């Protein structure tokens, strides 16, 4: 006979397992364009189905479930979007987060392939990712980096000290949100954003929305951190930011990438690597071990890396004064190029929060 404690754990597990139902209905609302359409005008299921090219029965059943969850309301068969959601669902609103929600819908499609990935039937999940083939999905992905947590850019700029740096190179910058916040904090900082062409196009438009005093200090460089062996991105740079990029690649490529970035630094300049703060045991915190599953679903060899792994790559790259700070749920690991070329300083590892 199961004890009360055993039953409680079982019930919690079952509740979590059934969580896919609510999640899927919300993500369908985003992916099928239901939320966006209802931002503009309240509509009946038949009208929504016609506008979005959907089957009427499915549209009605999905919308009724969204009414049940209180994200829509229904009066005389007409569906209305909950007014509290309008600022976030409307793509034209300055508070819009619809790209972030649509990107989550895209991630769920990756997760749906995890069974085949685990059974070895899919060797390279990135080949199935629409982000890489569909421009609009890539735009959602890039804008989601900002929309997931708009306040994060200012927090990041707070956490990073670029005193004395004339230049910053942000590799894989997403929309460039962190660099914009840093350019605001440091009024003379020159910024180079390095990314693939499609992502760079989104960043260019995002930076272009900033006042000229910020945007004029940005340059946009098409580049590839992994494929280019001796990149010329306009360096040397006093600082380089690599935020939420290493989880895409395997350890070997990351090690080589850090070495490459080290060579782009001016003497005494530094690289900051930011990523999900997973412990060396790869299990905690759960947010990070779950994010590793996301990378299993989306990439050939990506995962979460602990700060100690990043420190080891930096040490191999000849960087010095390596230190880690916690930027929950991420870490920042910073490593400096030696002051004088050819004259290596003794490697000093500082761990201010470990
Ligand atoms: C998860 S986003 C991180 C965006 C931003 N740095 C942040 O922390 O919010 C990954 C970024 O890396 C870029 N990227 C992916 N592979 C890359 C590569 N091989 N070289 C340069 N950038 C790359 C993507 O286009 C995207 O801008």
mmCIF file of C-alpha atoms in Angstrom, residues 114-317:
data_model
loop_
_atom_site.group_PDB
_atom_site.id
_atom_site.type_symbol
_atom_site.label_atom_id
_atom_site.label_comp_id
_atom_site.label_asym_id
_atom_site.label_seq_id
_atom_site.Cartn_x
_atom_site.Cartn_y
_atom_site.Cartn_z
ATOM 1 C CA UNK A 114 13.325 14.283 -28.486
ATOM 2 C CA UNK A 115 12.067 10.674 -28.568
ATOM 3 C CA UNK A 116 13.582 10.155 -32.017
ATOM 4 C CA UNK A 117 16.764 11.934 -30.928
ATOM 5 C CA UNK A 118 17.060 9.659 -27.872
ATOM 6 C CA UNK A 119 16.429 6.564 -30.019
ATOM 7 C CA UNK A 120 19.224 7.675 -32.335
ATOM 8 C CA UNK A 121 16.892 8.160 -35.306
ATOM 9 C CA UNK A 122 17.771 11.867 -35.545
ATOM 10 C CA UNK A 123 21.520 12.459 -35.438
ATOM 11 C CA UNK A 124 21.571 16.199 -36.069
ATOM 12 C CA UNK A 125 18.485 17.983 -34.706
ATOM 13 C CA UNK A 126 19.716 21.333 -36.041
ATOM 14 C CA UNK A 127 18.814 20.094 -39.539
ATOM 15 C CA UNK A 128 15.152 20.060 -38.477
ATOM 16 C CA UNK A 129 15.208 23.481 -36.834
ATOM 17 C CA UNK A 130 13.077 25.940 -38.732
ATOM 18 C CA UNK A 131 15.011 28.832 -37.167
ATOM 19 C CA UNK A 132 17.889 28.028 -39.483
ATOM 20 C CA UNK A 133 15.808 27.854 -42.678
ATOM 21 C CA UNK A 134 12.943 30.266 -42.052
ATOM 22 C CA UNK A 135 13.777 33.985 -41.854
ATOM 23 C CA UNK A 136 10.719 34.894 -39.811
ATOM 24 C CA UNK A 137 11.405 32.107 -37.283
ATOM 25 C CA UNK A 138 14.992 33.329 -36.965
ATOM 26 C CA UNK A 139 13.683 36.858 -36.410
ATOM 27 C CA UNK A 140 11.419 35.547 -33.604
ATOM 28 C CA UNK A 141 14.390 33.688 -32.096
ATOM 29 C CA UNK A 142 16.639 36.744 -32.181
ATOM 30 C CA UNK A 143 13.990 39.155 -30.837
ATOM 31 C CA UNK A 144 13.032 36.596 -28.185
ATOM 32 C CA UNK A 145 16.505 37.032 -26.670
ATOM 33 C CA UNK A 146 15.384 40.528 -25.663
ATOM 34 C CA UNK A 147 11.652 39.941 -25.199
ATOM 35 C CA UNK A 148 12.155 36.959 -22.843
ATOM 36 C CA UNK A 149 13.270 39.440 -20.198
ATOM 37 C CA UNK A 150 13.577 43.067 -21.341
ATOM 38 C CA UNK A 151 14.973 44.214 -17.965
ATOM 39 C CA UNK A 152 17.916 41.801 -18.300
ATOM 40 C CA UNK A 153 19.967 44.053 -20.594
ATOM 41 C CA UNK A 154 20.292 46.790 -17.980
ATOM 42 C CA UNK A 155 21.120 44.183 -15.310
ATOM 43 C CA UNK A 156 23.809 42.762 -17.582
ATOM 44 C CA UNK A 157 25.298 46.230 -18.174
ATOM 45 C CA UNK A 158 25.295 46.735 -14.381
ATOM 46 C CA UNK A 159 27.163 43.467 -13.887
ATOM 47 C CA UNK A 160 29.852 44.134 -16.503
ATOM 48 C CA UNK A 161 32.724 46.534 -15.911
ATOM 49 C CA UNK A 162 34.155 47.962 -19.139
ATOM 50 C CA UNK A 163 36.001 50.862 -17.480
ATOM 51 C CA UNK A 164 39.009 51.740 -19.625
ATOM 52 C CA UNK A 165 37.719 49.803 -22.667
ATOM 53 C CA UNK A 166 37.428 51.712 -25.929
ATOM 54 C CA UNK A 167 35.970 48.777 -27.853
ATOM 55 C CA UNK A 168 33.639 45.820 -27.398
ATOM 56 C CA UNK A 169 33.060 42.937 -29.787
ATOM 57 C CA UNK A 170 29.780 41.110 -29.114
ATOM 58 C CA UNK A 171 29.881 37.710 -30.796
ATOM 59 C CA UNK A 172 26.445 36.176 -31.426
ATOM 60 C CA UNK A 173 24.733 39.277 -30.037
ATOM 61 C CA UNK A 174 21.101 38.363 -30.766
ATOM 62 C CA UNK A 175 19.412 41.723 -31.313
ATOM 63 C CA UNK A 176 22.386 43.500 -29.691
ATOM 64 C CA UNK A 177 20.423 44.279 -26.510
ATOM 65 C CA UNK A 178 23.341 43.806 -24.111
ATOM 66 C CA UNK A 179 25.691 45.889 -26.233
ATOM 67 C CA UNK A 180 23.106 48.660 -26.475
ATOM 68 C CA UNK A 181 22.838 48.780 -22.675
ATOM 69 C CA UNK A 182 26.651 48.804 -22.427
ATOM 70 C CA UNK A 183 26.915 51.563 -25.059
ATOM 71 C CA UNK A 184 24.446 53.560 -22.957
ATOM 72 C CA UNK A 185 26.570 53.002 -19.846
ATOM 73 C CA UNK A 186 29.858 53.830 -21.622
ATOM 74 C CA UNK A 187 29.238 56.831 -23.948
ATOM 75 C CA UNK A 188 32.528 56.437 -25.856
ATOM 76 C CA UNK A 189 32.446 52.674 -26.342
ATOM 77 C CA UNK A 190 32.706 51.459 -29.967
ATOM 78 C CA UNK A 191 30.829 48.220 -30.577
ATOM 79 C CA UNK A 192 31.233 45.532 -33.243
ATOM 80 C CA UNK A 193 28.426 42.969 -33.527
ATOM 81 C CA UNK A 194 29.520 39.699 -35.157
ATOM 82 C CA UNK A 195 26.905 37.213 -36.350
ATOM 83 C CA UNK A 196 25.422 35.346 -39.310
ATOM 84 C CA UNK A 197 23.771 37.506 -41.991
ATOM 85 C CA UNK A 198 20.116 36.762 -41.047
ATOM 86 C CA UNK A 199 20.640 37.457 -37.348
ATOM 87 C CA UNK A 200 22.725 40.533 -38.123
ATOM 88 C CA UNK A 201 19.847 41.947 -40.180
ATOM 89 C CA UNK A 202 17.578 41.736 -37.108
ATOM 90 C CA UNK A 203 20.287 43.307 -34.917
ATOM 91 C CA UNK A 204 20.804 46.132 -37.411
ATOM 92 C CA UNK A 205 17.087 46.993 -37.293
ATOM 93 C CA UNK A 206 16.998 46.728 -33.471
ATOM 94 C CA UNK A 207 20.077 48.936 -32.989
ATOM 95 C CA UNK A 208 18.620 51.302 -35.608
ATOM 96 C CA UNK A 209 15.707 52.012 -33.255
ATOM 97 C CA UNK A 210 18.146 53.536 -30.749
ATOM 98 C CA UNK A 211 19.049 57.247 -30.658
ATOM 99 C CA UNK A 212 21.875 58.147 -33.059
ATOM 100 C CA UNK A 213 24.285 58.778 -30.155
ATOM 101 C CA UNK A 214 24.102 55.023 -29.508
ATOM 102 C CA UNK A 215 23.554 53.493 -32.967
ATOM 103 C CA UNK A 216 26.352 55.450 -34.675
ATOM 104 C CA UNK A 217 28.936 53.662 -32.513
ATOM 105 C CA UNK A 218 27.916 50.230 -33.837
ATOM 106 C CA UNK A 219 29.420 48.268 -36.716
ATOM 107 C CA UNK A 220 27.951 45.032 -38.051
ATOM 108 C CA UNK A 221 30.294 42.255 -39.112
ATOM 109 C CA UNK A 222 29.186 39.075 -40.852
ATOM 110 C CA UNK A 223 31.200 36.315 -39.230
ATOM 111 C CA UNK A 224 31.209 32.773 -37.926
ATOM 112 C CA UNK A 225 32.805 31.950 -34.611
ATOM 113 C CA UNK A 226 33.242 28.283 -35.481
ATOM 114 C CA UNK A 227 33.943 28.169 -39.211
ATOM 115 C CA UNK A 228 36.443 31.047 -39.469
ATOM 116 C CA UNK A 229 39.917 30.029 -38.371
ATOM 117 C CA UNK A 230 41.540 33.498 -38.414
ATOM 118 C CA UNK A 231 38.665 35.956 -38.392
ATOM 119 C CA UNK A 232 39.147 39.628 -39.189
ATOM 120 C CA UNK A 233 36.338 41.388 -37.378
ATOM 121 C CA UNK A 234 38.077 44.762 -37.056
ATOM 122 C CA UNK A 235 40.002 43.973 -33.840
ATOM 123 C CA UNK A 236 41.963 43.954 -31.677
ATOM 124 C CA UNK A 237 39.245 44.629 -29.128
ATOM 125 C CA UNK A 238 39.566 45.708 -25.507
ATOM 126 C CA UNK A 239 36.649 43.480 -24.576
ATOM 127 C CA UNK A 240 34.707 40.618 -26.133
ATOM 128 C CA UNK A 241 31.319 39.344 -25.006
ATOM 129 C CA UNK A 242 30.186 35.790 -25.777
ATOM 130 C CA UNK A 243 26.770 35.506 -24.195
ATOM 131 C CA UNK A 244 24.596 32.402 -24.457
ATOM 132 C CA UNK A 245 26.500 31.059 -27.446
ATOM 133 C CA UNK A 246 28.690 28.234 -26.097
ATOM 134 C CA UNK A 247 25.646 26.034 -25.336
ATOM 135 C CA UNK A 248 25.129 25.672 -29.119
ATOM 136 C CA UNK A 249 28.450 23.889 -29.728
ATOM 137 C CA UNK A 250 30.500 20.920 -28.536
ATOM 138 C CA UNK A 251 33.375 21.252 -26.121
ATOM 139 C CA UNK A 252 36.061 20.955 -28.817
ATOM 140 C CA UNK A 253 34.656 23.828 -30.875
ATOM 141 C CA UNK A 254 34.180 25.972 -27.782
ATOM 142 C CA UNK A 255 37.753 25.415 -26.677
ATOM 143 C CA UNK A 256 38.975 26.463 -30.138
ATOM 144 C CA UNK A 257 36.586 29.441 -30.165
ATOM 145 C CA UNK A 258 37.928 30.812 -26.880
ATOM 146 C CA UNK A 259 41.464 30.516 -28.236
ATOM 147 C CA UNK A 260 40.386 32.397 -31.359
ATOM 148 C CA UNK A 261 38.752 35.125 -29.304
ATOM 149 C CA UNK A 262 41.852 35.415 -27.124
ATOM 150 C CA UNK A 263 43.823 36.272 -30.272
ATOM 151 C CA UNK A 264 41.368 39.103 -31.029
ATOM 152 C CA UNK A 265 42.168 40.906 -27.767
ATOM 153 C CA UNK A 266 44.419 43.885 -27.228
ATOM 154 C CA UNK A 267 47.044 43.341 -24.480
ATOM 155 C CA UNK A 268 45.215 43.258 -21.141
ATOM 156 C CA UNK A 269 41.840 43.038 -22.908
ATOM 157 C CA UNK A 270 39.339 40.446 -21.801
ATOM 158 C CA UNK A 271 36.700 37.953 -22.908
ATOM 159 C CA UNK A 272 33.509 37.521 -20.922
ATOM 160 C CA UNK A 273 31.643 34.258 -21.422
ATOM 161 C CA UNK A 274 28.119 34.152 -20.110
ATOM 162 C CA UNK A 275 25.944 31.050 -20.027
ATOM 163 C CA UNK A 276 23.543 29.007 -17.900
ATOM 164 C CA UNK A 277 25.149 28.299 -14.540
ATOM 165 C CA UNK A 278 25.131 24.528 -14.384
ATOM 166 C CA UNK A 279 27.109 22.794 -11.650
ATOM 167 C CA UNK A 280 29.933 20.381 -12.505
ATOM 168 C CA UNK A 281 27.527 17.484 -11.757
ATOM 169 C CA UNK A 282 25.420 18.638 -14.795
ATOM 170 C CA UNK A 283 22.213 18.163 -12.804
ATOM 171 C CA UNK A 284 21.711 21.391 -10.926
ATOM 172 C CA UNK A 285 20.061 23.803 -10.837
ATOM 173 C CA UNK A 286 17.093 22.110 -12.586
ATOM 174 C CA UNK A 287 16.590 25.199 -14.771
ATOM 175 C CA UNK A 288 20.025 24.583 -16.272
ATOM 176 C CA UNK A 289 19.729 20.796 -16.657
ATOM 177 C CA UNK A 290 16.368 21.355 -18.383
ATOM 178 C CA UNK A 291 18.010 23.906 -20.661
ATOM 179 C CA UNK A 292 20.566 21.238 -21.614
ATOM 180 C CA UNK A 293 17.581 19.179 -22.845
ATOM 181 C CA UNK A 294 16.600 22.178 -24.969
ATOM 182 C CA UNK A 295 20.025 22.079 -26.582
ATOM 183 C CA UNK A 296 19.738 18.303 -27.055
ATOM 184 C CA UNK A 297 16.495 19.000 -28.929
ATOM 185 C CA UNK A 298 17.933 21.796 -31.062
ATOM 186 C CA UNK A 299 21.601 21.067 -31.777
ATOM 187 C CA UNK A 300 23.940 18.283 -32.815
ATOM 188 C CA UNK A 301 26.293 18.556 -29.858
ATOM 189 C CA UNK A 302 25.316 21.524 -27.667
ATOM 190 C CA UNK A 303 24.694 21.353 -23.917
ATOM 191 C CA UNK A 304 25.216 23.415 -20.779
ATOM 192 C CA UNK A 305 28.805 23.945 -19.610
ATOM 193 C CA UNK A 306 29.908 24.615 -16.063
ATOM 194 C CA UNK A 307 31.982 27.686 -15.237
ATOM 195 C CA UNK A 308 34.918 25.368 -14.500
ATOM 196 C CA UNK A 309 34.830 24.057 -18.073
ATOM 197 C CA UNK A 310 34.928 27.627 -19.401
ATOM 198 C CA UNK A 311 37.809 28.454 -17.059
ATOM 199 C CA UNK A 312 39.741 25.449 -18.374
ATOM 200 C CA UNK A 313 39.278 26.599 -22.001
ATOM 201 C CA UNK A 314 40.474 30.073 -21.026
ATOM 202 C CA UNK A 315 43.520 28.680 -19.271
ATOM 203 C CA UNK A 316 44.398 26.615 -22.368
ATOM 204 C CA UNK A 317 43.970 29.758 -24.476
#
